[in-house]
CSV table of C-alpha atoms and ligand atoms in Angstrom, one decimal:
chain,number,residue,atom,x,y,z
A,144,UNK,CA,-22.2,9.4,0.0
A,145,UNK,CA,-22.6,8.3,-3.2
A,146,UNK,CA,-20.2,9.8,-5.8
A,147,UNK,CA,-18.3,8.1,-8.7
A,148,UNK,CA,-15.6,5.5,-7.0
A,149,UNK,CA,-12.3,6.8,-8.7
A,150,UNK,CA,-9.0,5.6,-9.0
A,151,UNK,CA,-6.1,6.9,-6.8
A,152,UNK,CA,-3.7,3.7,-6.7
A,153,UNK,CA,-1.8,1.4,-8.3
A,154,UNK,CA,-0.8,-1.3,-5.2
A,155,UNK,CA,2.1,-3.4,-7.4
A,156,UNK,CA,0.3,-6.6,-5.4
A,157,UNK,CA,-2.5,-7.9,-3.5
A,158,UNK,CA,-0.2,-7.9,0.2
A,159,UNK,CA,0.1,-4.0,-0.4
A,160,UNK,CA,-3.5,-3.2,-1.5
A,161,UNK,CA,-4.1,-5.1,1.4
A,162,UNK,CA,-1.8,-2.4,2.9
A,163,UNK,CA,-2.9,0.3,2.0
A,164,UNK,CA,-6.5,-0.3,2.1
A,165,UNK,CA,-6.3,-1.0,5.6
A,166,UNK,CA,-4.5,2.4,5.9
A,167,UNK,CA,-7.1,4.8,4.2
A,168,UNK,CA,-9.6,2.4,6.2
A,169,UNK,CA,-8.6,3.4,9.4
A,170,UNK,CA,-9.4,7.7,8.3
A,171,UNK,CA,-12.5,6.5,7.2
A,172,UNK,CA,-12.2,6.3,4.1
A,173,UNK,CA,-14.0,4.0,2.2
A,174,UNK,CA,-11.6,1.6,-0.5
A,175,UNK,CA,-12.7,-0.7,-3.3
A,176,UNK,CA,-10.1,-3.2,-5.0
A,177,UNK,CA,-9.9,-4.3,-8.6
A,178,UNK,CA,-8.3,-6.9,-10.3
A,179,UNK,CA,-8.0,-9.2,-7.4
A,180,UNK,CA,-11.2,-10.9,-7.7
A,181,UNK,CA,-10.4,-10.6,-11.9
A,182,UNK,CA,-6.6,-12.7,-10.9
A,183,UNK,CA,-8.1,-15.2,-8.9
A,184,UNK,CA,-11.4,-15.9,-11.6
A,185,UNK,CA,-9.5,-16.8,-13.9
A,186,UNK,CA,-7.2,-19.1,-12.0
A,187,UNK,CA,-3.8,-18.7,-14.1
A,188,UNK,CA,-1.6,-15.5,-12.8
A,189,UNK,CA,-0.5,-16.2,-8.8
A,190,UNK,CA,-2.5,-12.5,-7.7
A,191,UNK,CA,-0.1,-11.4,-6.2
A,192,UNK,CA,2.1,-10.3,-8.6
A,193,UNK,CA,-0.5,-9.1,-10.7
A,194,UNK,CA,-1.4,-5.3,-10.0
A,195,UNK,CA,-4.8,-4.0,-7.7
A,196,UNK,CA,-6.3,-0.6,-8.3
A,197,UNK,CA,-7.4,1.2,-5.1
A,198,UNK,CA,-11.0,3.6,-5.9
A,199,UNK,CA,-12.6,5.4,-3.1
A,200,UNK,CA,-15.7,8.1,-3.6
A,201,UNK,CA,-14.7,11.5,-5.6
A,202,UNK,CA,-15.5,13.1,-2.0
A,203,UNK,CA,-12.9,11.0,-0.9
A,204,UNK,CA,-10.0,11.3,-2.9
A,205,UNK,CA,-7.9,14.1,-2.1
A,206,UNK,CA,-8.1,12.9,1.4
A,207,UNK,CA,-6.6,10.0,0.3
A,208,UNK,CA,-4.4,10.9,-2.0
A,209,UNK,CA,-3.2,12.6,1.1
A,210,UNK,CA,-3.1,10.1,2.6
A,211,UNK,CA,-1.1,7.8,0.1
A,212,UNK,CA,1.4,10.3,-0.8
A,213,UNK,CA,2.7,9.8,2.9
A,214,UNK,CA,2.8,6.0,2.7
A,215,UNK,CA,4.2,6.5,-0.9
A,216,UNK,CA,7.3,9.0,1.4
A,217,UNK,CA,7.7,6.4,4.5
A,218,UNK,CA,8.4,3.5,1.7
A,219,UNK,CA,10.5,5.5,-0.8
A,220,UNK,CA,13.0,6.2,2.5
A,221,UNK,CA,14.1,3.2,2.9
A,222,UNK,CA,17.5,1.3,4.9
A,223,UNK,CA,19.6,-1.0,4.5
A,224,UNK,CA,20.7,-2.9,7.9
A,225,UNK,CA,24.0,-2.2,8.9
A,226,UNK,CA,23.7,-5.4,10.9
A,227,UNK,CA,23.0,-7.9,8.3
A,228,UNK,CA,23.2,-5.5,5.4
A,229,UNK,CA,19.3,-7.1,3.8
A,230,UNK,CA,17.1,-4.0,2.6
A,231,UNK,CA,14.4,-2.7,5.1
A,232,UNK,CA,11.1,-0.5,4.0
A,233,UNK,CA,11.2,2.9,5.0
A,234,UNK,CA,7.5,2.1,7.3
A,235,UNK,CA,9.6,-1.3,9.5
A,236,UNK,CA,11.5,0.3,12.3
A,237,UNK,CA,13.9,-2.7,12.8
A,238,UNK,CA,15.4,-4.8,11.0
A,239,UNK,CA,12.5,-7.7,9.4
A,240,UNK,CA,16.0,-9.9,8.5
A,241,UNK,CA,17.5,-9.6,12.1
A,242,UNK,CA,15.7,-7.4,13.9
A,243,UNK,CA,18.2,-5.0,14.4
A,244,UNK,CA,17.4,-1.6,15.3
A,245,UNK,CA,17.0,0.7,12.2
A,246,UNK,CA,20.4,3.2,12.3
Y,469,ZN,ZN1,19.4,-6.9,9.7
């Protein structure tokens, strides 16, 4: 495969970018990140607040978008812990703060 690279997602930070990259790569989708190298080079902004772009090859854009849609659905289905009132993102099955189960 040698198609052009298409940006499919803007991650809010490095952590999100790498978790999405891992998710896509587990579906055999090749991913390149943009932004993080730039920020590391300037040394001014902490990399975790800089947006990171995720790029995939043209042939894999549609399958990447499907995965991203699934990712966003689970993320947006956040929940609030009944025990400690901490807000958790949808992909977590237990509260990251106190370890209680998702209600
Ligand atoms: Zn909790």
